[in-house]
Amino acid sequence: MVEDHLVNQKVILGMLNKFGFHADTVNDGEAALEILKTKAYDMIFMDIQMPKMNGYETTKAIRNPNTPVLKHDTVIIALTANAMKTDRDKCMACGMDDYLSKPFNSKDIQDIINKHIKDSDQNSLASTNDFSLEGHEKHAPYDHNLLLERMDNDEQLCKDLVVSFITDFEERFKKLKEAWYKTDCTQLGMLAHSIKGAASLIEACQIKEIALSIENAAKEDEKQLIDQLIKNIEKAFAIFKEAALPD
């Protein structure tokens, strides 16, 4: 699995492990190309937005016969938070075989494995706008039941994922504020996109919606709106922690 977000890695690895698959993980495209020089895999789960080398660039490099990887025709599945047809078409155009739109569940993983890998039970896989917080209150802060269903009723795994998400969010939120202080809307949008993806998988619904709003506001350089949204997401995070870890 090629994925730079620890929480997303843990969610997908948890699903794969339940099906009895082994998976290796790397954090970016450059690391993926390095490991593919020495290992051949049946399938690669490829995130799109990553540092150093994104998913499109990495896929093109893998498909290039001049790139020194062992296997150029490995099945590559895009992991994308964008469900637009244009995004799906872009994945296919660069050489990917299929895509999963976040959030997805264990059945989605199983279905896509069965679709592309024969005798998959024996295979080893590589997982290489004026807004206020009240405006997002229609979304529950945390949908534990939906996360539990996604992780096949594994309570301990859900708790571990929540703890990992909390730690990761705190680190990314610091970077988010730093990017805002520097008025770096490009970096701000990338961080918001990353938070949105993890929040979506962990069912942190309010955080996901506000992160999406920040991402969109960053594209439009709406500074006054961004300032309010950053305050909102900090409040939503505090509410999420109380809901997800009441003890």
PDB file of C-alpha atoms in Angstrom:
ATOM      1  CA  MET A   1       0.000   0.000   0.000  1.00  0.00           C
ATOM      2  CA  VAL A   2       1.349   3.385  -1.021  1.00  0.00           C
ATOM      3  CA  GLU A   3      -0.290   5.801   1.414  1.00  0.00           C
ATOM      4  CA  ASP A   4       1.183   8.668   3.414  1.00  0.00           C
ATOM      5  CA  HIS A   5      -1.482   8.829   6.127  1.00  0.00           C
ATOM      6  CA  LEU A   6      -0.940   6.506   9.105  1.00  0.00           C
ATOM      7  CA  VAL A   7      -4.643   6.268   9.969  1.00  0.00           C
ATOM      8  CA  ASN A   8      -5.563   5.314   6.413  1.00  0.00           C
ATOM      9  CA  GLN A   9      -2.797   2.705   6.451  1.00  0.00           C
ATOM     10  CA  LYS A  10      -4.149   1.165   9.645  1.00  0.00           C
ATOM     11  CA  VAL A  11      -7.734   1.061   8.374  1.00  0.00           C
ATOM     12  CA  ILE A  12      -6.788  -0.700   5.144  1.00  0.00           C
ATOM     13  CA  LEU A  13      -4.285  -3.039   6.809  1.00  0.00           C
ATOM     14  CA  GLY A  14      -6.951  -3.993   9.345  1.00  0.00           C
ATOM     15  CA  MET A  15      -9.291  -4.953   6.523  1.00  0.00           C
ATOM     16  CA  LEU A  16      -6.627  -6.895   4.603  1.00  0.00           C
ATOM     17  CA  ASN A  17      -5.442  -8.763   7.684  1.00  0.00           C
ATOM     18  CA  LYS A  18      -8.963  -9.979   8.358  1.00  0.00           C
ATOM     19  CA  PHE A  19      -8.948 -11.622   4.933  1.00  0.00           C
ATOM     20  CA  GLY A  20      -5.593 -13.259   5.663  1.00  0.00           C
ATOM     21  CA  PHE A  21      -3.509 -11.112   3.312  1.00  0.00           C
ATOM     22  CA  HIS A  22      -0.005  -9.828   3.962  1.00  0.00           C
ATOM     23  CA  ALA A  23       0.705  -6.222   3.059  1.00  0.00           C
ATOM     24  CA  ASP A  24       3.763  -3.978   2.955  1.00  0.00           C
ATOM     25  CA  THR A  25       3.363  -0.219   3.311  1.00  0.00           C
ATOM     26  CA  VAL A  26       5.342   2.775   2.092  1.00  0.00           C
ATOM     27  CA  ASN A  27       4.609   6.469   2.547  1.00  0.00           C
ATOM     28  CA  ASP A  28       5.225   7.928  -0.912  1.00  0.00           C
ATOM     29  CA  GLY A  29       5.821   7.154  -4.554  1.00  0.00           C
ATOM     30  CA  GLU A  30       9.612   7.309  -4.412  1.00  0.00           C
ATOM     31  CA  ALA A  31       9.670   4.706  -1.628  1.00  0.00           C
ATOM     32  CA  ALA A  32       7.274   2.547  -3.653  1.00  0.00           C
ATOM     33  CA  LEU A  33       9.583   2.518  -6.660  1.00  0.00           C
ATOM     34  CA  GLU A  34      12.515   1.545  -4.435  1.00  0.00           C
ATOM     35  CA  ILE A  35      10.746  -1.455  -2.917  1.00  0.00           C
ATOM     36  CA  LEU A  36       9.378  -2.524  -6.312  1.00  0.00           C
ATOM     37  CA  LYS A  37      12.963  -2.919  -7.540  1.00  0.00           C
ATOM     38  CA  THR A  38      13.395  -5.895  -5.215  1.00  0.00           C
ATOM     39  CA  LYS A  39       9.851  -7.222  -4.689  1.00  0.00           C
ATOM     40  CA  ALA A  40       7.035  -8.157  -7.046  1.00  0.00           C
ATOM     41  CA  TYR A  41       3.445  -7.844  -5.852  1.00  0.00           C
ATOM     42  CA  ASP A  42       0.040  -8.988  -7.045  1.00  0.00           C
ATOM     43  CA  MET A  43      -1.690  -5.697  -6.234  1.00  0.00           C
ATOM     44  CA  ILE A  44      -0.828  -2.170  -5.154  1.00  0.00           C
ATOM     45  CA  PHE A  45      -3.230   0.173  -3.385  1.00  0.00           C
ATOM     46  CA  MET A  46      -2.129   3.649  -4.477  1.00  0.00           C
ATOM     47  CA  ASP A  47      -3.094   6.910  -2.806  1.00  0.00           C
ATOM     48  CA  ILE A  48      -3.294   9.890  -5.152  1.00  0.00           C
ATOM     49  CA  GLN A  49      -2.138  12.922  -3.155  1.00  0.00           C
ATOM     50  CA  MET A  50       1.256  12.206  -1.600  1.00  0.00           C
ATOM     51  CA  PRO A  51       4.488  14.142  -1.018  1.00  0.00           C
ATOM     52  CA  LYS A  52       7.531  13.780  -3.297  1.00  0.00           C
ATOM     53  CA  MET A  53       5.718  11.769  -5.999  1.00  0.00           C
ATOM     54  CA  ASN A  54       1.944  11.524  -6.311  1.00  0.00           C
ATOM     55  CA  GLY A  55      -0.066   8.468  -7.297  1.00  0.00           C
ATOM     56  CA  TYR A  56      -0.381   9.413 -10.958  1.00  0.00           C
ATOM     57  CA  GLU A  57       3.365   9.949 -11.357  1.00  0.00           C
ATOM     58  CA  THR A  58       4.174   6.743  -9.483  1.00  0.00           C
ATOM     59  CA  THR A  59       1.812   4.684 -11.626  1.00  0.00           C
ATOM     60  CA  LYS A  60       3.275   6.083 -14.848  1.00  0.00           C
ATOM     61  CA  ALA A  61       6.766   5.205 -13.596  1.00  0.00           C
ATOM     62  CA  ILE A  62       5.721   1.641 -12.739  1.00  0.00           C
ATOM     63  CA  ARG A  63       4.159   1.168 -16.183  1.00  0.00           C
ATOM     64  CA  ASN A  64       7.251   2.576 -17.931  1.00  0.00           C
ATOM     65  CA  PRO A  65       9.271  -0.425 -19.193  1.00  0.00           C
ATOM     66  CA  ASN A  66      12.493   1.542 -18.680  1.00  0.00           C
ATOM     67  CA  THR A  67      11.891   1.918 -14.936  1.00  0.00           C
ATOM     68  CA  PRO A  68      13.898  -0.709 -12.982  1.00  0.00           C
ATOM     69  CA  VAL A  69      10.970  -2.371 -11.193  1.00  0.00           C
ATOM     70  CA  LEU A  70      10.489  -6.138 -11.234  1.00  0.00           C
ATOM     71  CA  LYS A  71       6.880  -6.155 -12.414  1.00  0.00           C
ATOM     72  CA  HIS A  72       5.386  -3.478 -14.658  1.00  0.00           C
ATOM     73  CA  ASP A  73       1.884  -4.962 -14.962  1.00  0.00           C
ATOM     74  CA  THR A  74       1.015  -5.188 -11.248  1.00  0.00           C
ATOM     75  CA  VAL A  75      -2.661  -4.416 -10.632  1.00  0.00           C
ATOM     76  CA  ILE A  76      -2.850  -0.843  -9.287  1.00  0.00           C
ATOM     77  CA  ILE A  77      -5.930   0.355  -7.411  1.00  0.00           C
ATOM     78  CA  ALA A  78      -6.322   4.086  -6.807  1.00  0.00           C
ATOM     79  CA  LEU A  79      -7.371   5.263  -3.350  1.00  0.00           C
ATOM     80  CA  THR A  80      -9.118   8.569  -3.874  1.00  0.00           C
ATOM     81  CA  ALA A  81     -11.288  10.908  -1.872  1.00  0.00           C
ATOM     82  CA  ASN A  82     -12.639  12.333  -5.124  1.00  0.00           C
ATOM     83  CA  ALA A  83     -15.588  10.512  -6.680  1.00  0.00           C
ATOM     84  CA  MET A  84     -15.916  12.746  -9.771  1.00  0.00           C
ATOM     85  CA  LYS A  85     -15.852  10.987 -13.142  1.00  0.00           C
ATOM     86  CA  THR A  86     -13.005  13.226 -14.291  1.00  0.00           C
ATOM     87  CA  ASP A  87     -10.869  11.984 -11.378  1.00  0.00           C
ATOM     88  CA  ARG A  88     -11.685   8.364 -12.166  1.00  0.00           C
ATOM     89  CA  ASP A  89     -10.856   8.934 -15.827  1.00  0.00           C
ATOM     90  CA  LYS A  90      -7.513  10.465 -14.847  1.00  0.00           C
ATOM     91  CA  CYS A  91      -6.709   7.354 -12.783  1.00  0.00           C
ATOM     92  CA  MET A  92      -7.432   5.088 -15.735  1.00  0.00           C
ATOM     93  CA  ALA A  93      -5.545   7.314 -18.166  1.00  0.00           C
ATOM     94  CA  CYS A  94      -2.282   7.114 -16.214  1.00  0.00           C
ATOM     95  CA  GLY A  95      -2.384   3.306 -16.140  1.00  0.00           C
ATOM     96  CA  MET A  96      -4.285   2.372 -12.999  1.00  0.00           C
ATOM     97  CA  ASP A  97      -6.600  -0.636 -13.201  1.00  0.00           C
ATOM     98  CA  ASP A  98      -9.388   0.468 -10.869  1.00  0.00           C
ATOM     99  CA  TYR A  99     -10.201   2.798  -7.985  1.00  0.00           C
ATOM    100  CA  LEU A 100     -11.765   2.893  -4.530  1.00  0.00           C
ATOM    101  CA  SER A 101     -13.465   6.077  -3.386  1.00  0.00           C
ATOM    102  CA  LYS A 102     -13.009   6.962   0.286  1.00  0.00           C
ATOM    103  CA  PRO A 103     -14.678   6.037   2.538  1.00  0.00           C
ATOM    104  CA  PHE A 104     -14.861   2.358   1.656  1.00  0.00           C
ATOM    105  CA  ASN A 105     -15.523  -0.748   3.739  1.00  0.00           C
ATOM    106  CA  SER A 106     -14.075  -4.244   3.972  1.00  0.00           C
ATOM    107  CA  LYS A 107     -16.559  -5.593   1.401  1.00  0.00           C
ATOM    108  CA  ASP A 108     -15.356  -3.005  -1.105  1.00  0.00           C
ATOM    109  CA  ILE A 109     -11.774  -4.188  -0.539  1.00  0.00           C
ATOM    110  CA  GLN A 110     -12.789  -7.832  -0.876  1.00  0.00           C
ATOM    111  CA  ASP A 111     -14.812  -7.177  -4.032  1.00  0.00           C
ATOM    112  CA  ILE A 112     -11.995  -5.358  -5.791  1.00  0.00           C
ATOM    113  CA  ILE A 113      -9.503  -8.089  -4.876  1.00  0.00           C
ATOM    114  CA  ASN A 114     -11.849 -10.766  -6.214  1.00  0.00           C
ATOM    115  CA  LYS A 115     -12.406  -8.703  -9.358  1.00  0.00           C
ATOM    116  CA  HIS A 116      -8.738  -8.396 -10.255  1.00  0.00           C
ATOM    117  CA  ILE A 117      -6.891 -11.282  -8.600  1.00  0.00           C
ATOM    118  CA  LYS A 118      -7.644 -14.915  -9.358  1.00  0.00           C
ATOM    119  CA  ASP A 119      -7.504 -17.297  -6.374  1.00  0.00           C
ATOM    120  CA  SER A 120      -7.184 -14.222  -4.175  1.00  0.00           C
ATOM    121  CA  ASP A 121      -7.428 -16.256  -0.963  1.00  0.00           C
ATOM    122  CA  GLN A 122      -3.955 -17.613  -1.729  1.00  0.00           C
ATOM    123  CA  ASN A 123      -2.329 -14.384  -2.792  1.00  0.00           C
ATOM    124  CA  SER A 124      -0.171 -11.994  -0.831  1.00  0.00           C
ATOM    125  CA  LEU A 125      -1.052  -8.368  -1.547  1.00  0.00           C
ATOM    126  CA  ALA A 126       0.989  -5.197  -1.338  1.00  0.00           C
ATOM    127  CA  SER A 127      -0.748  -2.320   0.349  1.00  0.00           C
ATOM    128  CA  THR A 128       2.006  -0.415  -0.427  1.00  0.00           C
ATOM    129  CA  ASN A 129     -19.461  29.841   1.890  1.00  0.00           C
ATOM    130  CA  ASP A 130     -20.007  31.478   5.438  1.00  0.00           C
ATOM    131  CA  PHE A 131     -19.734  28.585   7.798  1.00  0.00           C
ATOM    132  CA  SER A 132     -20.071  28.150  11.528  1.00  0.00           C
ATOM    133  CA  LEU A 133     -19.674  25.023  13.619  1.00  0.00           C
ATOM    134  CA  GLU A 134     -23.438  25.017  14.031  1.00  0.00           C
ATOM    135  CA  GLY A 135     -23.713  24.687  10.282  1.00  0.00           C
ATOM    136  CA  HIS A 136     -22.045  21.303  10.547  1.00  0.00           C
ATOM    137  CA  GLU A 137     -24.044  20.015  13.507  1.00  0.00           C
ATOM    138  CA  LYS A 138     -26.351  18.062  11.219  1.00  0.00           C
ATOM    139  CA  HIS A 139     -23.389  15.682  11.044  1.00  0.00           C
ATOM    140  CA  ALA A 140     -22.759  13.588  14.145  1.00  0.00           C
ATOM    141  CA  PRO A 141     -19.251  14.122  15.549  1.00  0.00           C
ATOM    142  CA  TYR A 142     -18.529  10.397  15.351  1.00  0.00           C
ATOM    143  CA  ASP A 143     -20.440   7.412  13.929  1.00  0.00           C
ATOM    144  CA  HIS A 144     -19.082   4.526  15.969  1.00  0.00           C
ATOM    145  CA  ASN A 145     -21.585   2.005  14.627  1.00  0.00           C
ATOM    146  CA  LEU A 146     -20.620   2.687  11.030  1.00  0.00           C
ATOM    147  CA  LEU A 147     -16.897   2.414  11.801  1.00  0.00           C
ATOM    148  CA  LEU A 148     -17.554  -0.810  13.710  1.00  0.00           C
ATOM    149  CA  GLU A 149     -19.430  -2.215  10.728  1.00  0.00           C
ATOM    150  CA  ARG A 150     -16.607  -1.195   8.386  1.00  0.00           C
ATOM    151  CA  MET A 151     -14.061  -2.974  10.595  1.00  0.00           C
ATOM    152  CA  ASP A 152     -16.148  -6.152  10.926  1.00  0.00           C
ATOM    153  CA  ASN A 153     -17.214  -5.485  14.537  1.00  0.00           C
ATOM    154  CA  ASP A 154     -13.665  -5.391  15.893  1.00  0.00           C
ATOM    155  CA  GLU A 155     -14.037  -3.038  18.882  1.00  0.00           C
ATOM    156  CA  GLN A 156     -10.348  -3.022  19.791  1.00  0.00           C
ATOM    157  CA  LEU A 157      -9.295  -2.193  16.242  1.00  0.00           C
ATOM    158  CA  CYS A 158     -11.796   0.679  16.170  1.00  0.00           C
ATOM    159  CA  LYS A 159     -10.400   2.057  19.420  1.00  0.00           C
ATOM    160  CA  ASP A 160      -6.828   1.775  18.121  1.00  0.00           C
ATOM    161  CA  LEU A 161      -7.815   3.617  14.946  1.00  0.00           C
ATOM    162  CA  VAL A 162      -9.474   6.414  16.913  1.00  0.00           C
ATOM    163  CA  VAL A 163      -6.370   6.855  19.079  1.00  0.00           C
ATOM    164  CA  SER A 164      -4.158   6.937  15.977  1.00  0.00           C
ATOM    165  CA  PHE A 165      -6.459   9.466  14.326  1.00  0.00           C
ATOM    166  CA  ILE A 166      -6.360  11.737  17.384  1.00  0.00           C
ATOM    167  CA  THR A 167      -2.553  11.687  17.491  1.00  0.00           C
ATOM    168  CA  ASP A 168      -2.273  12.253  13.761  1.00  0.00           C
ATOM    169  CA  PHE A 169      -4.854  15.048  13.730  1.00  0.00           C
ATOM    170  CA  GLU A 170      -3.025  16.950  16.460  1.00  0.00           C
ATOM    171  CA  GLU A 171       0.182  16.871  14.404  1.00  0.00           C
ATOM    172  CA  ARG A 172      -1.513  17.834  11.148  1.00  0.00           C
ATOM    173  CA  PHE A 173      -3.543  20.593  12.802  1.00  0.00           C
ATOM    174  CA  LYS A 174      -0.309  22.239  13.970  1.00  0.00           C
ATOM    175  CA  LYS A 175       0.944  22.167  10.381  1.00  0.00           C
ATOM    176  CA  LEU A 176      -2.427  23.452   9.195  1.00  0.00           C
ATOM    177  CA  LYS A 177      -2.156  26.494  11.456  1.00  0.00           C
ATOM    178  CA  GLU A 178       1.457  27.072  10.398  1.00  0.00           C
ATOM    179  CA  ALA A 179       0.403  27.027   6.748  1.00  0.00           C
ATOM    180  CA  TRP A 180      -2.381  29.491   7.560  1.00  0.00           C
ATOM    181  CA  TYR A 181      -0.014  31.854   9.384  1.00  0.00           C
ATOM    182  CA  LYS A 182       2.177  31.813   6.272  1.00  0.00           C
ATOM    183  CA  THR A 183      -0.939  32.268   4.069  1.00  0.00           C
ATOM    184  CA  ASP A 184       0.194  29.212   2.121  1.00  0.00           C
ATOM    185  CA  CYS A 185      -3.167  28.188   0.680  1.00  0.00           C
ATOM    186  CA  THR A 186      -1.657  25.393  -1.421  1.00  0.00           C
ATOM    187  CA  GLN A 187      -0.190  23.638   1.619  1.00  0.00           C
ATOM    188  CA  LEU A 188      -3.327  24.442   3.607  1.00  0.00           C
ATOM    189  CA  GLY A 189      -5.505  22.754   1.002  1.00  0.00           C
ATOM    190  CA  MET A 190      -3.284  19.670   0.885  1.00  0.00           C
ATOM    191  CA  LEU A 191      -3.363  19.283   4.670  1.00  0.00           C
ATOM    192  CA  ALA A 192      -7.133  19.763   4.759  1.00  0.00           C
ATOM    193  CA  HIS A 193      -7.514  17.134   2.037  1.00  0.00           C
ATOM    194  CA  SER A 194      -5.401  14.693   4.053  1.00  0.00           C
ATOM    195  CA  ILE A 195      -7.418  15.321   7.228  1.00  0.00           C
ATOM    196  CA  LYS A 196     -10.649  14.917   5.265  1.00  0.00           C
ATOM    197  CA  GLY A 197      -9.622  11.490   3.959  1.00  0.00           C
ATOM    198  CA  ALA A 198      -8.680  10.099   7.366  1.00  0.00           C
ATOM    199  CA  ALA A 199     -11.754  11.604   9.034  1.00  0.00           C
ATOM    200  CA  SER A 200     -13.918  10.014   6.377  1.00  0.00           C
ATOM    201  CA  LEU A 201     -12.498   6.544   7.011  1.00  0.00           C
ATOM    202  CA  ILE A 202     -12.718   6.937  10.794  1.00  0.00           C
ATOM    203  CA  GLU A 203     -16.282   8.346  10.582  1.00  0.00           C
ATOM    204  CA  ALA A 204     -15.356  11.655  12.230  1.00  0.00           C
ATOM    205  CA  CYS A 205     -18.199  13.274  10.326  1.00  0.00           C
ATOM    206  CA  GLN A 206     -18.027  16.920  11.461  1.00  0.00           C
ATOM    207  CA  ILE A 207     -14.266  17.048  11.029  1.00  0.00           C
ATOM    208  CA  LYS A 208     -14.586  15.585   7.540  1.00  0.00           C
ATOM    209  CA  GLU A 209     -17.135  18.198   6.460  1.00  0.00           C
ATOM    210  CA  ILE A 210     -15.172  21.134   7.876  1.00  0.00           C
ATOM    211  CA  ALA A 211     -11.921  19.852   6.345  1.00  0.00           C
ATOM    212  CA  LEU A 212     -13.695  19.718   2.984  1.00  0.00           C
ATOM    213  CA  SER A 213     -14.837  23.305   3.498  1.00  0.00           C
ATOM    214  CA  ILE A 214     -11.264  24.376   4.306  1.00  0.00           C
ATOM    215  CA  GLU A 215      -9.968  22.593   1.219  1.00  0.00           C
ATOM    216  CA  ASN A 216     -12.510  24.362  -0.999  1.00  0.00           C
ATOM    217  CA  ALA A 217     -11.939  27.746   0.664  1.00  0.00           C
ATOM    218  CA  ALA A 218      -8.175  27.371   0.174  1.00  0.00           C
ATOM    219  CA  LYS A 219      -8.708  26.855  -3.562  1.00  0.00           C
ATOM    220  CA  GLU A 220     -10.646  30.128  -3.707  1.00  0.00           C
ATOM    221  CA  ASP A 221      -8.264  31.970  -1.326  1.00  0.00           C
ATOM    222  CA  GLU A 222     -11.180  32.948   0.944  1.00  0.00           C
ATOM    223  CA  LYS A 223      -9.094  34.132   3.876  1.00  0.00           C
ATOM    224  CA  GLN A 224     -11.875  35.317   6.189  1.00  0.00           C
ATOM    225  CA  LEU A 225     -13.756  32.053   5.749  1.00  0.00           C
ATOM    226  CA  ILE A 226     -10.628  29.965   6.294  1.00  0.00           C
ATOM    227  CA  ASP A 227      -9.921  31.716   9.585  1.00  0.00           C
ATOM    228  CA  GLN A 228     -13.372  30.796  10.908  1.00  0.00           C
ATOM    229  CA  LEU A 229     -13.205  27.235   9.595  1.00  0.00           C
ATOM    230  CA  ILE A 230      -9.896  26.582  11.347  1.00  0.00           C
ATOM    231  CA  LYS A 231     -11.513  27.616  14.628  1.00  0.00           C
ATOM    232  CA  ASN A 232     -14.481  25.380  13.805  1.00  0.00           C
ATOM    233  CA  ILE A 233     -12.398  22.302  13.099  1.00  0.00           C
ATOM    234  CA  GLU A 234     -10.523  22.738  16.379  1.00  0.00           C
ATOM    235  CA  LYS A 235     -13.861  22.812  18.236  1.00  0.00           C
ATOM    236  CA  ALA A 236     -15.137  19.830  16.244  1.00  0.00           C
ATOM    237  CA  PHE A 237     -12.010  17.880  17.176  1.00  0.00           C
ATOM    238  CA  ALA A 238     -12.620  18.494  20.889  1.00  0.00           C
ATOM    239  CA  ILE A 239     -16.204  17.281  20.478  1.00  0.00           C
ATOM    240  CA  PHE A 240     -15.002  14.236  18.539  1.00  0.00           C
ATOM    241  CA  LYS A 241     -12.593  13.224  21.308  1.00  0.00           C
ATOM    242  CA  GLU A 242     -15.358  13.371  23.898  1.00  0.00           C
ATOM    243  CA  ALA A 243     -17.683  11.297  21.708  1.00  0.00           C
ATOM    244  CA  ALA A 244     -15.122   8.726  20.566  1.00  0.00           C
ATOM    245  CA  LEU A 245     -13.218   8.275  23.848  1.00  0.00           C
ATOM    246  CA  PRO A 246     -15.722   9.122  26.604  1.00  0.00           C
ATOM    247  CA  ASP A 247     -13.521   7.538  29.283  1.00  0.00           C
TER     248      ASP A 247
END
